[in-house]
GROMACS .gro file of C-alpha atoms in nm:
model
  359
    1UNK     CA    1   2.936  -2.624   0.457
    2UNK     CA    2   2.573  -2.707   0.427
    3UNK     CA    3   2.569  -2.920   0.743
    4UNK     CA    4   2.738  -2.625   0.941
    5UNK     CA    5   2.470  -2.390   0.812
    6UNK     CA    6   2.187  -2.631   0.910
    7UNK     CA    7   2.335  -2.676   1.265
    8UNK     CA    8   2.374  -2.302   1.313
    9UNK     CA    9   2.021  -2.235   1.178
   10UNK     CA   10   1.870  -2.503   1.419
   11UNK     CA   11   2.063  -2.362   1.709
   12UNK     CA   12   1.930  -2.011   1.642
   13UNK     CA   13   1.573  -2.149   1.656
   14UNK     CA   14   1.609  -2.297   2.006
   15UNK     CA   15   1.467  -2.121   2.304
   16UNK     CA   16   1.799  -2.059   2.472
   17UNK     CA   17   1.849  -1.692   2.572
   18UNK     CA   18   2.177  -1.657   2.385
   19UNK     CA   19   2.040  -1.809   2.055
   20UNK     CA   20   1.731  -1.580   2.085
   21UNK     CA   21   1.953  -1.270   2.139
   22UNK     CA   22   2.174  -1.359   1.839
   23UNK     CA   23   1.874  -1.434   1.611
   24UNK     CA   24   1.723  -1.102   1.707
   25UNK     CA   25   2.045  -0.920   1.637
   26UNK     CA   26   2.061  -1.089   1.289
   27UNK     CA   27   1.699  -0.982   1.229
   28UNK     CA   28   1.773  -0.621   1.326
   29UNK     CA   29   2.077  -0.617   1.102
   30UNK     CA   30   1.863  -0.757   0.813
   31UNK     CA   31   1.626  -0.449   0.854
   32UNK     CA   32   1.871  -0.160   0.954
   33UNK     CA   33   2.142  -0.221   0.705
   34UNK     CA   34   1.912  -0.241   0.385
   35UNK     CA   35   1.715   0.059   0.540
   36UNK     CA   36   2.021   0.269   0.555
   37UNK     CA   37   2.121   0.185   0.190
   38UNK     CA   38   1.755   0.253   0.076
   39UNK     CA   39   1.767   0.595   0.240
   40UNK     CA   40   2.084   0.678   0.033
   41UNK     CA   41   1.934   0.564  -0.294
   42UNK     CA   42   1.601   0.708  -0.226
   43UNK     CA   43   1.769   1.049  -0.206
   44UNK     CA   44   1.928   0.972  -0.543
   45UNK     CA   45   1.597   0.851  -0.688
   46UNK     CA   46   1.434   1.178  -0.571
   47UNK     CA   47   1.684   1.396  -0.742
   48UNK     CA   48   1.661   1.188  -1.053
   49UNK     CA   49   1.272   1.178  -1.070
   50UNK     CA   50   1.240   1.549  -1.009
   51UNK     CA   51   1.509   1.620  -1.272
   52UNK     CA   52   1.316   1.413  -1.528
   53UNK     CA   53   0.994   1.587  -1.439
   54UNK     CA   54   1.172   1.929  -1.483
   55UNK     CA   55   1.324   1.809  -1.814
   56UNK     CA   56   1.689   1.765  -1.689
   57UNK     CA   57   1.906   1.493  -1.593
   58UNK     CA   58   1.982   1.520  -1.233
   59UNK     CA   59   2.304   1.375  -1.079
   60UNK     CA   60   2.532   1.234  -1.364
   61UNK     CA   61   2.890   1.295  -1.253
   62UNK     CA   62   2.988   1.088  -0.942
   63UNK     CA   63   2.991   0.739  -1.059
   64UNK     CA   64   2.748   0.844  -1.338
   65UNK     CA   65   2.514   0.955  -1.058
   66UNK     CA   66   2.495   0.614  -0.876
   67UNK     CA   67   2.773   0.714  -0.621
   68UNK     CA   68   2.617   1.065  -0.560
   69UNK     CA   69   2.448   0.960  -0.224
   70UNK     CA   70   2.773   0.823  -0.085
   71UNK     CA   71   2.952   1.147  -0.180
   72UNK     CA   72   2.687   1.346   0.001
   73UNK     CA   73   2.740   1.137   0.311
   74UNK     CA   74   3.118   1.169   0.317
   75UNK     CA   75   3.076   1.544   0.260
   76UNK     CA   76   2.853   1.583   0.563
   77UNK     CA   77   3.054   1.352   0.788
   78UNK     CA   78   3.370   1.540   0.728
   79UNK     CA   79   3.215   1.885   0.755
   80UNK     CA   80   3.269   2.080   1.077
   81UNK     CA   81   2.988   2.035   1.339
   82UNK     CA   82   2.931   2.399   1.459
   83UNK     CA   83   2.752   2.454   1.773
   84UNK     CA   84   2.628   2.807   1.815
   85UNK     CA   85   2.787   3.002   2.102
   86UNK     CA   86   2.465   3.062   2.291
   87UNK     CA   87   2.298   2.728   2.219
   88UNK     CA   88   2.239   2.454   2.490
   89UNK     CA   89   2.511   2.217   2.369
   90UNK     CA   90   2.378   1.899   2.524
   91UNK     CA   91   2.022   1.942   2.396
   92UNK     CA   92   2.145   2.062   2.058
   93UNK     CA   93   2.329   1.734   2.012
   94UNK     CA   94   2.056   1.516   2.172
   95UNK     CA   95   1.780   1.652   1.935
   96UNK     CA   96   1.900   1.467   1.612
   97UNK     CA   97   1.926   1.150   1.798
   98UNK     CA   98   1.570   1.191   1.943
   99UNK     CA   99   1.454   1.224   1.586
  100UNK     CA  100   1.660   0.945   1.427
  101UNK     CA  101   1.617   0.671   1.698
  102UNK     CA  102   1.230   0.650   1.701
  103UNK     CA  103   1.218   0.645   1.317
  104UNK     CA  104   1.448   0.339   1.315
  105UNK     CA  105   1.289   0.180   1.628
  106UNK     CA  106   0.948   0.184   1.456
  107UNK     CA  107   1.065  -0.084   1.216
  108UNK     CA  108   1.082  -0.342   1.494
  109UNK     CA  109   0.716  -0.433   1.436
  110UNK     CA  110   0.703  -0.406   1.054
  111UNK     CA  111   0.637  -0.752   0.897
  112UNK     CA  112   0.806  -0.803   0.570
  113UNK     CA  113   0.637  -1.142   0.523
  114UNK     CA  114   0.486  -1.411   0.753
  115UNK     CA  115   0.828  -1.487   0.908
  116UNK     CA  116   1.052  -1.181   0.874
  117UNK     CA  117   0.964  -0.948   1.157
  118UNK     CA  118   1.179  -0.850   1.446
  119UNK     CA  119   0.906  -0.837   1.694
  120UNK     CA  120   0.556  -0.979   1.616
  121UNK     CA  121   0.393  -0.781   1.896
  122UNK     CA  122   0.021  -0.791   1.963
  123UNK     CA  123   0.016  -0.421   2.015
  124UNK     CA  124   0.214  -0.317   1.706
  125UNK     CA  125  -0.014  -0.038   1.616
  126UNK     CA  126   0.008   0.125   1.954
  127UNK     CA  127   0.391   0.084   1.942
  128UNK     CA  128   0.400   0.254   1.602
  129UNK     CA  129   0.197   0.546   1.733
  130UNK     CA  130   0.426   0.584   2.021
  131UNK     CA  131   0.749   0.582   1.814
  132UNK     CA  132   0.625   0.809   1.540
  133UNK     CA  133   0.500   1.054   1.810
  134UNK     CA  134   0.847   1.071   1.975
  135UNK     CA  135   1.010   1.248   1.677
  136UNK     CA  136   0.831   1.572   1.761
  137UNK     CA  137   1.040   1.607   2.071
  138UNK     CA  138   1.360   1.607   1.868
  139UNK     CA  139   1.213   1.870   1.650
  140UNK     CA  140   1.112   2.097   1.943
  141UNK     CA  141   1.448   2.062   2.108
  142UNK     CA  142   1.635   2.133   1.792
  143UNK     CA  143   1.459   2.466   1.746
  144UNK     CA  144   1.478   2.571   2.112
  145UNK     CA  145   1.823   2.460   2.195
  146UNK     CA  146   1.971   2.644   1.877
  147UNK     CA  147   1.869   2.969   2.034
  148UNK     CA  148   1.773   3.105   1.696
  149UNK     CA  149   1.441   3.279   1.607
  150UNK     CA  150   1.427   3.119   1.272
  151UNK     CA  151   1.492   2.771   1.411
  152UNK     CA  152   1.237   2.812   1.692
  153UNK     CA  153   0.969   2.946   1.455
  154UNK     CA  154   1.031   2.634   1.231
  155UNK     CA  155   1.003   2.405   1.528
  156UNK     CA  156   0.685   2.553   1.651
  157UNK     CA  157   0.536   2.530   1.305
  158UNK     CA  158   0.655   2.171   1.251
  159UNK     CA  159   0.544   2.049   1.603
  160UNK     CA  160   0.186   2.198   1.546
  161UNK     CA  161   0.169   2.038   1.201
  162UNK     CA  162   0.282   1.698   1.328
  163UNK     CA  163   0.050   1.686   1.625
  164UNK     CA  164  -0.244   1.801   1.397
  165UNK     CA  165  -0.201   1.532   1.142
  166UNK     CA  166  -0.129   1.256   1.392
  167UNK     CA  167  -0.480   1.279   1.495
  168UNK     CA  168  -0.616   1.207   1.157
  169UNK     CA  169  -0.351   0.929   1.112
  170UNK     CA  170  -0.466   0.782   1.450
  171UNK     CA  171  -0.830   0.775   1.350
  172UNK     CA  172  -0.739   0.615   1.023
  173UNK     CA  173  -0.560   0.344   1.220
  174UNK     CA  174  -0.873   0.300   1.435
  175UNK     CA  175  -1.063   0.221   1.120
  176UNK     CA  176  -0.814  -0.049   1.023
  177UNK     CA  177  -0.822  -0.180   1.375
  178UNK     CA  178  -1.207  -0.217   1.362
  179UNK     CA  179  -1.194  -0.395   1.022
  180UNK     CA  180  -0.917  -0.636   1.126
  181UNK     CA  181  -1.000  -0.686   1.484
  182UNK     CA  182  -0.631  -0.679   1.586
  183UNK     CA  183  -0.353  -0.449   1.676
  184UNK     CA  184  -0.101  -0.700   1.542
  185UNK     CA  185   0.032  -0.596   1.201
  186UNK     CA  186   0.084  -0.945   1.071
  187UNK     CA  187  -0.272  -1.024   1.165
  188UNK     CA  188  -0.394  -0.710   0.986
  189UNK     CA  189  -0.222  -0.833   0.674
  190UNK     CA  190  -0.373  -1.172   0.708
  191UNK     CA  191  -0.714  -1.026   0.772
  192UNK     CA  192  -0.696  -0.896   0.404
  193UNK     CA  193  -0.629  -1.240   0.260
  194UNK     CA  194  -0.908  -1.383   0.052
  195UNK     CA  195  -0.998  -1.550  -0.274
  196UNK     CA  196  -1.052  -1.242  -0.473
  197UNK     CA  197  -0.696  -1.089  -0.420
  198UNK     CA  198  -0.692  -0.703  -0.440
  199UNK     CA  199  -1.059  -0.671  -0.372
  200UNK     CA  200  -1.017  -0.811  -0.025
  201UNK     CA  201  -0.776  -0.547   0.072
  202UNK     CA  202  -0.886  -0.267   0.310
  203UNK     CA  203  -0.813   0.011   0.063
  204UNK     CA  204  -1.167  -0.037  -0.097
  205UNK     CA  205  -1.401  -0.026   0.205
  206UNK     CA  206  -1.179   0.224   0.382
  207UNK     CA  207  -1.093   0.432   0.083
  208UNK     CA  208  -1.124   0.782   0.249
  209UNK     CA  209  -0.916   0.648   0.547
  210UNK     CA  210  -0.655   0.519   0.296
  211UNK     CA  211  -0.612   0.840   0.118
  212UNK     CA  212  -0.625   1.058   0.433
  213UNK     CA  213  -0.364   0.837   0.604
  214UNK     CA  214  -0.116   0.865   0.320
  215UNK     CA  215  -0.162   1.242   0.287
  216UNK     CA  216  -0.132   1.291   0.664
  217UNK     CA  217   0.189   1.082   0.643
  218UNK     CA  218   0.324   1.330   0.401
  219UNK     CA  219   0.226   1.619   0.624
  220UNK     CA  220   0.364   1.457   0.935
  221UNK     CA  221   0.707   1.399   0.748
  222UNK     CA  222   0.717   1.770   0.658
  223UNK     CA  223   0.731   1.694   0.292
  224UNK     CA  224   0.607   1.903  -0.003
  225UNK     CA  225   0.353   2.055  -0.035
  226UNK     CA  226   0.329   2.050   0.349
  227UNK     CA  227   0.682   2.166   0.400
  228UNK     CA  228   0.618   2.513   0.558
  229UNK     CA  229   0.842   2.407   0.864
  230UNK     CA  230   1.128   2.407   0.612
  231UNK     CA  231   1.009   2.684   0.376
  232UNK     CA  232   1.337   2.816   0.245
  233UNK     CA  233   1.160   3.120   0.094
  234UNK     CA  234   1.019   3.215   0.439
  235UNK     CA  235   1.219   3.091   0.733
  236UNK     CA  236   1.561   2.998   0.577
  237UNK     CA  237   1.557   2.625   0.660
  238UNK     CA  238   1.325   2.540   0.941
  239UNK     CA  239   1.420   2.381   1.279
  240UNK     CA  240   1.770   2.262   1.163
  241UNK     CA  241   1.887   2.594   1.023
  242UNK     CA  242   2.182   2.596   1.264
  243UNK     CA  243   2.282   2.238   1.209
  244UNK     CA  244   2.577   2.119   0.995
  245UNK     CA  245   2.777   1.808   0.941
  246UNK     CA  246   2.696   1.484   1.100
  247UNK     CA  247   2.412   1.634   1.305
  248UNK     CA  248   2.234   1.752   0.988
  249UNK     CA  249   2.293   1.423   0.832
  250UNK     CA  250   2.103   1.247   1.111
  251UNK     CA  251   1.805   1.469   1.049
  252UNK     CA  252   1.817   1.402   0.684
  253UNK     CA  253   1.846   1.022   0.752
  254UNK     CA  254   1.538   1.035   0.986
  255UNK     CA  255   1.326   1.223   0.737
  256UNK     CA  256   1.383   0.976   0.468
  257UNK     CA  257   1.351   0.677   0.696
  258UNK     CA  258   1.013   0.812   0.803
  259UNK     CA  259   0.910   0.860   0.445
  260UNK     CA  260   0.997   0.495   0.370
  261UNK     CA  261   0.815   0.383   0.687
  262UNK     CA  262   0.485   0.560   0.584
  263UNK     CA  263   0.506   0.398   0.247
  264UNK     CA  264   0.541   0.050   0.408
  265UNK     CA  265   0.264   0.114   0.668
  266UNK     CA  266   0.024   0.229   0.390
  267UNK     CA  267   0.099  -0.097   0.200
  268UNK     CA  268   0.054  -0.316   0.503
  269UNK     CA  269  -0.250  -0.152   0.650
  270UNK     CA  270  -0.467  -0.099   0.327
  271UNK     CA  271  -0.287  -0.280   0.034
  272UNK     CA  272  -0.241  -0.634   0.183
  273UNK     CA  273   0.125  -0.612   0.273
  274UNK     CA  274   0.312  -0.916   0.129
  275UNK     CA  275  -0.011  -1.052  -0.031
  276UNK     CA  276  -0.025  -1.092  -0.402
  277UNK     CA  277  -0.304  -0.903  -0.596
  278UNK     CA  278  -0.365  -1.231  -0.785
  279UNK     CA  279  -0.607  -1.486  -0.627
  280UNK     CA  280  -0.397  -1.766  -0.492
  281UNK     CA  281  -0.667  -2.015  -0.602
  282UNK     CA  282  -0.566  -1.959  -0.962
  283UNK     CA  283  -0.221  -2.092  -0.880
  284UNK     CA  284  -0.174  -2.480  -0.927
  285UNK     CA  285  -0.074  -2.680  -0.624
  286UNK     CA  286   0.221  -2.823  -0.820
  287UNK     CA  287   0.320  -2.499  -0.971
  288UNK     CA  288   0.683  -2.447  -1.087
  289UNK     CA  289   0.918  -2.172  -0.993
  290UNK     CA  290   0.779  -1.965  -1.283
  291UNK     CA  291   0.473  -1.896  -1.068
  292UNK     CA  292   0.680  -1.777  -0.781
  293UNK     CA  293   0.651  -1.384  -0.876
  294UNK     CA  294   0.269  -1.394  -0.851
  295UNK     CA  295   0.260  -1.588  -0.517
  296UNK     CA  296   0.244  -1.403  -0.182
  297UNK     CA  297   0.590  -1.282  -0.073
  298UNK     CA  298   0.799  -0.991   0.052
  299UNK     CA  299   0.851  -0.876  -0.305
  300UNK     CA  300   0.496  -0.756  -0.322
  301UNK     CA  301   0.545  -0.539  -0.012
  302UNK     CA  302   0.848  -0.376  -0.156
  303UNK     CA  303   0.667  -0.305  -0.495
  304UNK     CA  304   0.373  -0.148  -0.313
  305UNK     CA  305   0.599   0.053  -0.090
  306UNK     CA  306   0.797   0.175  -0.393
  307UNK     CA  307   0.473   0.304  -0.541
  308UNK     CA  308   0.394   0.524  -0.240
  309UNK     CA  309   0.762   0.628  -0.222
  310UNK     CA  310   0.722   0.751  -0.572
  311UNK     CA  311   0.410   0.934  -0.497
  312UNK     CA  312   0.618   1.138  -0.233
  313UNK     CA  313   0.848   1.249  -0.509
  314UNK     CA  314   0.556   1.314  -0.758
  315UNK     CA  315   0.382   1.539  -0.510
  316UNK     CA  316   0.700   1.741  -0.450
  317UNK     CA  317   0.755   1.803  -0.805
  318UNK     CA  318   0.390   1.886  -0.895
  319UNK     CA  319   0.231   2.093  -0.617
  320UNK     CA  320   0.332   2.430  -0.465
  321UNK     CA  321   0.375   2.476  -0.097
  322UNK     CA  322   0.057   2.536   0.106
  323UNK     CA  323   0.027   2.827   0.333
  324UNK     CA  324   0.038   2.749   0.703
  325UNK     CA  325  -0.331   2.835   0.769
  326UNK     CA  326  -0.433   2.621   0.480
  327UNK     CA  327  -0.250   2.323   0.624
  328UNK     CA  328  -0.407   2.357   0.970
  329UNK     CA  329  -0.749   2.403   0.813
  330UNK     CA  330  -0.707   2.091   0.599
  331UNK     CA  331  -0.596   1.897   0.901
  332UNK     CA  332  -0.852   2.015   1.163
  333UNK     CA  333  -1.165   2.101   0.942
  334UNK     CA  334  -1.146   1.838   0.657
  335UNK     CA  335  -0.931   1.521   0.764
  336UNK     CA  336  -1.037   1.482   1.121
  337UNK     CA  337  -1.415   1.506   1.054
  338UNK     CA  338  -1.392   1.280   0.755
  339UNK     CA  339  -1.191   1.016   0.961
  340UNK     CA  340  -1.429   1.025   1.249
  341UNK     CA  341  -1.729   0.964   1.019
  342UNK     CA  342  -1.562   0.682   0.838
  343UNK     CA  343  -1.464   0.503   1.146
  344UNK     CA  344  -1.833   0.493   1.246
  345UNK     CA  345  -1.900   0.370   0.892
  346UNK     CA  346  -1.645   0.095   0.936
  347UNK     CA  347  -1.800   0.003   1.253
  348UNK     CA  348  -2.146  -0.024   1.089
  349UNK     CA  349  -1.997  -0.231   0.808
  350UNK     CA  350  -1.838  -0.476   1.047
  351UNK     CA  351  -2.150  -0.503   1.250
  352UNK     CA  352  -2.373  -0.553   0.956
  353UNK     CA  353  -2.149  -0.814   0.806
  354UNK     CA  354  -2.048  -0.618   0.504
  355UNK     CA  355  -1.684  -0.593   0.601
  356UNK     CA  356  -1.555  -0.933   0.728
  357UNK     CA  357  -1.181  -0.983   0.790
  358UNK     CA  358  -1.026  -1.261   0.603
  359UNK     CA  359  -1.345  -1.337   0.401
   0.00000   0.00000   0.00000
């Protein structure tokens, strides 16, 4: 069996077109399947965490709460998909796909460690900006094609909010680009490697960009306290008010996949990705397996991303919803000016030799 595995593995690493295709499909499956399961359990984690913060238990009945996400999925899949009589049927069904596909496609350039990445592209940051910007088309189409005033108002709010905060996120990425000198996400992580561990990461010299990037990511995913597009107390349920069944499940899946994506990107761009916070010079060359947890590896990326994913839930349970004018003012008059100034500061630090990638 071991010889067969070795033979298959060596064939997959050849440059033959079929082997490259098969190997790529395996890597896609290794990303998409765990991501789908992570979305399901992230929703359970959200309900549990918010329940604990509000001094209640959360889901406890279906499989003692552990099977609640699967029960929700089956419920949505077996519900009737109702298309409003005056809606544009084709665009109404296309909108959820336009929201979901880019949110999954963006994971193609996410490096989980030095080897596990579907496409180690040299323009990974540009690709991410393109994919994350595509989702707004699905939102606008969902609101317009529903032929509902509530849905259209929610879509316009959401589109304006997403476009506004994408500018701040883009400038934050420019700061990282200046510091790392590369658009390749793997090279950005390696640019944060050094002998002092956590102090070599970009979060310290680019602290304002780090904070603004994550908060802008919360706003772009329409999560609390920036969830005016889905403000149930104001406009019923936002752009997907007319959706039900499997179509609504796609919006739900895309939203949580984007939340996990922002958590991973914040970890990769500012917190060293898969790099360990402990200086690797402290680890003996002949270290045993007991030293494995403090070495560089994908487990550190998962741990960092989980911290950011928890912050999403903490913000929802803690802060009330902003007014729409407050959200626009924060994006245009606070975040964008700060990011522009700090991009210039990052350039000066790199030019002066105070910020050196991979030092």
